[in-house]
Tab-separated table of C-alpha atoms and ligand atoms in Angstrom:
chain	number	residue	atom	x	y	z
M	1	MET	CA	52.037	-20.926	-14.393
M	2	GLY	CA	54.017	-21.071	-11.335
M	3	VAL	CA	54.945	-23.298	-8.867
M	4	MET	CA	53.809	-21.024	-5.912
M	5	ASP	CA	50.136	-20.840	-8.014
M	6	GLY	CA	47.124	-21.118	-5.210
M	7	LYS	CA	49.758	-20.478	-1.898
M	8	ARG	CA	48.903	-17.483	0.100
M	9	GLY	CA	52.115	-16.872	2.843
M	10	ILE	CA	53.497	-14.240	5.061
M	11	VAL	CA	56.656	-12.808	4.983
M	12	PHE	CA	58.239	-11.087	8.381
M	13	GLY	CA	61.454	-8.786	7.383
M	14	ILE	CA	61.177	-6.656	4.354
M	15	ALA	CA	63.132	-3.415	5.645
M	16	ASN	CA	63.821	-1.981	2.459
M	17	ASP	CA	64.447	-3.313	-1.494
M	18	ARG	CA	67.643	-4.483	-0.488
M	19	SER	CA	66.674	-7.064	2.598
M	20	TYR	CA	66.758	-11.273	1.544
M	21	ALA	CA	63.311	-10.945	2.164
M	22	TRP	CA	62.081	-8.337	-0.503
M	23	TYR	CA	64.548	-10.791	-2.667
M	24	ILE	CA	62.613	-13.449	-1.552
M	25	SER	CA	58.971	-12.079	-2.259
M	26	ARG	CA	59.910	-10.812	-5.500
M	27	GLN	CA	60.758	-14.679	-6.617
M	28	LEU	CA	57.983	-16.256	-4.269
M	29	ALA	CA	55.536	-13.734	-6.621
M	30	SER	CA	57.203	-14.126	-9.653
M	31	GLN	CA	55.859	-18.097	-9.447
M	32	GLY	CA	52.501	-17.208	-8.007
M	33	ALA	CA	52.110	-16.720	-4.440
M	34	THR	CA	49.640	-14.654	-2.578
M	35	LEU	CA	52.097	-12.492	0.240
M	36	LEU	CA	51.338	-10.930	3.496
M	37	PHE	CA	53.937	-8.709	5.133
M	38	THR	CA	54.505	-7.388	8.180
M	39	HIS	CA	56.839	-4.523	9.270
M	40	LEU	CA	58.738	-3.291	12.123
M	41	PRO	CA	56.757	-0.393	14.719
M	42	GLY	CA	56.688	3.490	13.119
M	43	GLU	CA	55.891	5.309	10.536
M	44	LYS	CA	59.273	5.814	8.924
M	45	MET	CA	59.459	2.199	8.805
M	46	GLU	CA	55.919	0.993	7.623
M	47	ARG	CA	56.250	3.967	4.431
M	48	ARG	CA	60.196	1.993	3.407
M	49	CYS	CA	58.703	-1.481	4.329
M	50	ARG	CA	55.589	-0.103	1.878
M	51	GLN	CA	57.518	1.438	-1.062
M	52	ALA	CA	59.970	-1.455	-1.359
M	53	ILE	CA	56.419	-3.747	-1.539
M	54	GLU	CA	54.982	-1.333	-4.410
M	55	GLU	CA	58.989	-1.872	-5.979
M	56	LEU	CA	57.361	-5.549	-6.305
M	57	GLY	CA	54.450	-4.845	-7.902
M	58	ILE	CA	52.241	-5.399	-5.368
M	59	LYS	CA	49.399	-2.695	-5.010
M	60	ASP	CA	47.452	-2.446	-1.513
M	61	PRO	CA	49.371	-4.732	0.221
M	62	TRP	CA	48.092	-6.726	3.964
M	63	LEU	CA	50.589	-4.899	5.899
M	64	VAL	CA	50.636	-4.880	9.324
M	65	SER	CA	53.094	-3.673	12.477
M	66	CYS	CA	54.782	-6.785	14.380
M	67	ASP	CA	57.672	-6.078	16.907
M	68	VAL	CA	58.757	-9.697	17.034
M	69	SER	CA	60.035	-9.459	20.558
M	70	LYS	CA	56.342	-8.902	21.938
M	71	ASP	CA	53.817	-11.709	22.080
M	72	GLU	CA	51.083	-9.449	21.951
M	73	ASP	CA	51.850	-8.551	18.561
M	74	LEU	CA	52.341	-11.656	16.665
M	75	ASP	CA	49.408	-13.014	18.442
M	76	ALA	CA	47.412	-10.293	16.592
M	77	VAL	CA	49.722	-10.743	13.386
M	78	PHE	CA	48.363	-14.460	13.504
M	79	ASN	CA	44.867	-14.105	14.872
M	80	LYS	CA	44.466	-11.434	12.209
M	81	ILE	CA	45.342	-14.130	9.353
M	82	ALA	CA	42.761	-16.546	10.578
M	83	ALA	CA	40.066	-14.147	10.711
M	84	ASP	CA	41.429	-12.674	7.447
M	85	PHE	CA	42.302	-15.858	5.021
M	86	GLY	CA	41.478	-18.720	7.764
M	87	LYS	CA	44.560	-20.777	6.766
M	88	ILE	CA	47.878	-20.101	5.179
M	89	ASP	CA	51.270	-21.863	3.589
M	90	PHE	CA	54.357	-20.223	4.347
M	91	ILE	CA	56.274	-18.195	6.655
M	92	VAL	CA	59.319	-16.321	5.976
M	93	HIS	CA	61.370	-15.015	9.035
M	94	SER	CA	63.813	-12.830	7.866
M	95	VAL	CA	64.456	-11.079	11.104
M	96	ALA	CA	67.686	-10.459	13.144
M	97	PHE	CA	68.452	-7.880	15.513
M	98	ALA	CA	71.955	-6.980	18.037
M	99	ASP	CA	72.786	-3.855	19.505
M	100	ARG	CA	76.189	-3.295	17.076
M	101	ALA	CA	78.154	-2.193	20.069
M	102	PHE	CA	78.608	-6.016	20.217
M	103	LEU	CA	79.605	-6.217	16.829
M	104	GLU	CA	82.842	-4.968	16.109
M	105	LEU	CA	85.948	-6.832	16.401
M	106	GLY	CA	87.598	-8.250	19.846
M	107	LYS	CA	83.919	-6.840	21.290
M	108	PHE	CA	82.169	-10.587	21.433
M	109	HIS	CA	83.952	-11.240	24.961
M	110	THR	CA	81.871	-8.170	26.365
M	111	THR	CA	78.568	-8.370	25.523
M	112	THR	CA	75.926	-7.665	28.207
M	113	ARG	CA	73.386	-10.067	29.574
M	114	ALA	CA	70.942	-7.576	28.083
M	115	ALA	CA	72.928	-7.486	24.647
M	116	TRP	CA	72.537	-11.258	24.139
M	117	ASN	CA	69.096	-11.948	25.448
M	118	GLN	CA	68.118	-9.168	22.654
M	119	ALA	CA	69.779	-10.789	19.896
M	120	LEU	CA	68.521	-14.696	20.535
M	121	ASP	CA	65.014	-13.347	21.758
M	122	ILE	CA	64.825	-11.040	18.470
M	123	SER	CA	66.420	-13.285	16.210
M	124	ALA	CA	65.911	-17.102	17.154
M	125	TYR	CA	63.433	-17.209	20.150
M	126	SER	CA	61.076	-15.372	17.372
M	127	LEU	CA	61.201	-18.531	14.969
M	128	LEU	CA	60.023	-20.675	17.687
M	129	ALA	CA	57.245	-18.133	18.264
M	130	MET	CA	56.203	-17.741	14.904
M	131	GLY	CA	56.127	-21.807	14.438
M	132	GLN	CA	53.906	-22.403	18.177
M	133	ARG	CA	51.249	-19.284	15.453
M	134	ALA	CA	51.506	-21.085	12.572
M	135	VAL	CA	50.126	-24.344	13.837
M	136	LYS	CA	46.851	-22.592	13.786
M	137	VAL	CA	46.724	-21.315	10.545
M	138	MET	CA	48.418	-24.277	8.904
M	139	PRO	CA	46.162	-27.084	9.455
M	140	GLU	CA	46.613	-29.032	6.388
M	141	GLY	CA	50.419	-28.217	6.650
M	142	GLY	CA	52.662	-26.011	5.791
M	143	SER	CA	56.187	-24.614	5.120
M	144	ILE	CA	58.503	-22.540	7.080
M	145	ILE	CA	62.158	-20.598	6.103
M	146	SER	CA	64.111	-18.508	8.220
M	147	MET	CA	67.753	-16.535	6.926
M	148	THR	CA	70.834	-17.939	8.861
M	149	TYR	CA	74.615	-17.301	8.424
M	150	PHE	CA	78.028	-19.503	8.660
M	151	GLY	CA	78.828	-17.573	11.707
M	152	GLY	CA	76.126	-19.826	13.703
M	153	GLU	CA	78.449	-22.889	12.631
M	154	LYS	CA	82.463	-21.251	12.670
M	155	VAL	CA	83.828	-17.912	14.465
M	156	ILE	CA	83.118	-15.078	11.740
M	157	PRO	CA	85.450	-12.150	13.552
M	158	GLY	CA	82.882	-9.288	14.159
M	159	TYR	CA	79.861	-11.531	13.822
M	160	ASN	CA	79.819	-11.980	17.902
M	161	ILE	CA	76.193	-12.529	19.115
M	162	MET	CA	74.660	-12.857	16.116
M	163	GLY	CA	76.566	-16.074	15.532
M	164	VAL	CA	75.604	-17.481	18.546
M	165	ALA	CA	71.957	-16.468	18.167
M	166	LYS	CA	72.753	-17.663	14.525
M	167	ALA	CA	73.911	-21.109	15.818
M	168	ALA	CA	69.922	-21.157	18.443
M	169	LEU	CA	68.268	-20.685	15.172
M	170	GLU	CA	69.667	-23.635	13.236
M	171	HIS	CA	69.237	-25.528	16.534
M	172	THR	CA	65.779	-24.395	17.211
M	173	THR	CA	65.225	-24.995	13.178
M	174	ARG	CA	65.524	-29.102	13.815
M	175	TYR	CA	64.010	-29.247	17.327
M	176	LEU	CA	60.452	-27.385	15.897
M	177	ALA	CA	61.088	-29.384	12.185
M	178	TYR	CA	60.589	-32.656	14.203
M	179	GLU	CA	57.423	-31.829	16.330
M	180	LEU	CA	55.983	-29.872	14.126
M	181	GLY	CA	56.571	-32.653	11.528
M	182	GLU	CA	53.541	-34.920	12.581
M	183	LYS	CA	51.595	-31.427	11.857
M	184	LYS	CA	53.043	-31.754	8.443
M	185	ILE	CA	54.719	-28.119	9.123
M	186	ARG	CA	58.272	-28.927	7.652
M	187	VAL	CA	60.716	-25.809	9.012
M	188	ASN	CA	64.136	-25.148	7.014
M	189	THR	CA	66.662	-22.360	6.626
M	190	ILE	CA	68.832	-21.156	4.273
M	191	SER	CA	72.489	-20.117	5.208
M	192	GLY	CA	72.817	-17.440	2.900
M	193	GLY	CA	76.416	-15.447	1.711
M	194	PRO	CA	76.872	-11.872	2.827
M	195	LEU	CA	74.819	-9.166	0.804
M	196	ARG	CA	74.943	-5.736	1.543
M	197	THR	CA	71.703	-4.827	3.722
M	198	LEU	CA	71.135	-2.711	6.639
M	199	ALA	CA	71.342	-5.526	9.262
M	200	ALA	CA	74.799	-6.679	7.098
M	201	MET	CA	76.315	-3.022	7.673
M	202	ALA	CA	76.071	-3.393	11.373
M	203	VAL	CA	78.554	-6.410	11.391
M	204	GLY	CA	82.161	-5.096	12.198
M	205	GLY	CA	84.460	-5.593	9.227
M	206	ILE	CA	81.575	-7.173	7.006
M	207	GLN	CA	83.866	-5.324	3.659
M	208	GLU	CA	86.521	-8.240	4.829
M	209	MET	CA	83.559	-10.645	4.673
M	210	PHE	CA	82.657	-9.601	1.393
M	211	ASP	CA	86.421	-9.862	0.217
M	212	HIS	CA	87.054	-13.253	1.638
M	213	GLN	CA	83.720	-14.506	0.567
M	214	ALA	CA	84.676	-13.526	-3.273
M	215	ARG	CA	88.458	-15.002	-2.662
M	216	LYS	CA	87.861	-18.015	-1.709
M	217	SER	CA	84.346	-19.549	-2.082
M	218	SER	CA	83.917	-22.305	-4.477
M	219	LEU	CA	82.856	-19.861	-7.735
M	220	LYS	CA	85.091	-17.205	-7.030
M	221	ARG	CA	81.894	-14.597	-6.174
M	222	ASN	CA	79.843	-13.556	-3.990
M	223	ILE	CA	75.655	-14.143	-3.858
M	224	GLU	CA	72.818	-12.241	-5.573
M	225	GLY	CA	69.578	-11.625	-3.288
M	226	GLU	CA	67.665	-13.777	-5.950
M	227	GLU	CA	69.678	-16.990	-5.891
M	228	VAL	CA	68.310	-17.074	-1.964
M	229	GLY	CA	64.888	-15.930	-3.321
M	230	ASN	CA	65.074	-18.802	-5.937
M	231	THR	CA	66.162	-21.562	-3.097
M	232	ALA	CA	63.300	-19.901	-0.668
M	233	VAL	CA	60.918	-20.997	-3.662
M	234	TYR	CA	62.009	-24.718	-3.427
M	235	LEU	CA	61.768	-24.558	0.148
M	236	LEU	CA	58.115	-22.831	0.163
M	237	SER	CA	56.850	-24.994	-2.444
M	238	ASP	CA	55.994	-28.219	-3.238
M	239	MET	CA	59.206	-29.224	-5.039
M	240	SER	CA	60.630	-29.801	-1.241
M	241	THR	CA	57.921	-31.856	0.455
M	242	GLY	CA	60.659	-34.388	1.452
M	243	VAL	CA	62.998	-31.686	3.098
M	244	THR	CA	63.016	-30.496	6.626
M	245	GLY	CA	65.200	-29.424	9.151
M	246	GLU	CA	67.866	-28.741	6.704
M	247	THR	CA	70.192	-25.495	6.898
M	248	ILE	CA	70.805	-25.317	3.038
M	249	HIS	CA	73.759	-23.929	2.182
M	250	VAL	CA	73.416	-21.012	-0.901
M	251	ASP	CA	77.004	-18.924	-0.622
M	252	ALA	CA	78.411	-19.777	-3.499
M	253	GLY	CA	79.751	-22.954	-2.007
M	254	PHE	CA	82.026	-20.819	0.761
M	255	SER	CA	81.108	-22.920	3.489
M	256	ILE	CA	82.922	-26.604	1.887
M	257	VAL	CA	86.270	-24.888	2.306
M	258	GLY	CA	89.015	-25.343	4.564
M	259	LEU	CA	91.693	-23.311	3.671
W	301	NAD	P1	67.817	-6.228	6.582
W	301	NAD	O1	67.866	-4.901	8.122
W	301	NAD	O2	67.260	-5.531	5.730
W	301	NAD	O3	66.320	-6.982	7.379
W	301	NAD	C1	66.493	-7.131	8.669
W	301	NAD	C2	65.127	-6.984	8.856
W	301	NAD	O4	64.841	-7.433	10.688
W	301	NAD	C3	64.480	-5.599	9.181
W	301	NAD	O5	63.185	-5.626	7.921
W	301	NAD	C4	64.065	-5.395	10.225
W	301	NAD	O6	62.982	-4.772	10.347
W	301	NAD	C5	64.264	-6.613	11.121
W	301	NAD	N1	63.865	-6.827	12.660
W	301	NAD	C6	64.903	-6.263	13.693
W	301	NAD	N2	64.160	-6.316	14.607
W	301	NAD	C7	62.808	-6.710	14.400
W	301	NAD	C8	62.172	-7.323	15.682
W	301	NAD	N3	61.992	-7.152	17.106
W	301	NAD	N4	60.641	-7.147	15.098
W	301	NAD	C9	60.363	-7.307	13.845
W	301	NAD	N5	61.651	-7.273	12.847
W	301	NAD	C10	62.388	-7.034	13.174
W	301	NAD	O7	68.935	-7.454	6.590
W	301	NAD	P2	69.153	-8.931	5.821
W	301	NAD	O8	70.386	-8.588	5.776
W	301	NAD	O9	68.355	-8.741	4.679
W	301	NAD	O10	68.891	-9.558	7.198
W	301	NAD	C11	67.292	-10.606	6.872
W	301	NAD	C12	67.840	-12.173	7.929
W	301	NAD	O11	69.168	-12.418	6.597
W	301	NAD	C13	68.514	-11.674	8.877
W	301	NAD	O12	68.013	-12.972	9.580
W	301	NAD	C14	69.782	-11.452	8.784
W	301	NAD	O13	70.971	-12.583	9.721
W	301	NAD	C15	70.313	-13.045	7.258
W	301	NAD	N6	71.366	-13.196	6.823
W	301	NAD	C16	71.594	-12.036	6.417
W	301	NAD	C17	72.756	-12.058	5.930
W	301	NAD	C18	73.841	-10.384	5.226
W	301	NAD	O14	75.011	-10.966	4.764
W	301	NAD	N7	72.897	-9.744	4.853
W	301	NAD	C19	74.131	-13.324	5.598
W	301	NAD	C20	73.298	-14.027	6.115
W	301	NAD	C21	71.699	-14.188	6.450
């Protein structure tokens, strides 16, 4: 028996078995959820994603290709969900991208228009794009989560354009939560502490972030992927039916500290 028994949902963002989406999927599956997945287009991406899903003990997964910056890819995913299942209960958005040339220390002010548009499109607009399509496959309501980081609230040197994208993602969460509320669809975001993933390694000064987090956070340590996974279970289950539009920090109490 688990709190996700009888619930089916889709996970965007497993690149490998270190991805935040992978830990979220593991905790959801352990609580009885049925999971659908997407991977970034390309054979290599599909192979790595499939391998990581198999490590979760899920054989022959529902897995389709999706570049979230393409409306036609998102339409295909949501149309296939409608055709195969009619409805789903939850969506996990764990996707972000920015050109790493602008994620170096001191390089925020050099960000080009193209790099800005790409980072905000893939990392923030994609949540809105999923939310508008969710309405069709969540006729009785549902729950949507995304992943953000403290660099969307305060300046974290090196996080740069991704911080601007996270600020947009967090506020998109609130506007979406407000409008989709009458359809009983909840939208929340988890602000996770630094975790050693592919995306994290692209950020300049990432080691300093891990060290600083361990020194300065309330719990004096970094975060485990599983801890974010457990909070995802809470937000996607009926344990949180009164919660929407929130940014929940799972950061060992880092964000509450001023000095
Ligand atoms: P990750 O590299 O494992 O995952 C990022 C995912 O984004 C990958 O699966 C990648 O394929 C996907 N992606 C990138 N561009 C895409 C596109 N155009 N279409 C579809 N998918 C695309 O890294 P992660 O750290 O697990 O990142 C997941 C989320 O967690 C991101 O939103 C990230 O910003 C956020 N986050 C990460 C940390 C951290 O320290 N790792 C901290 C807080 C928040």
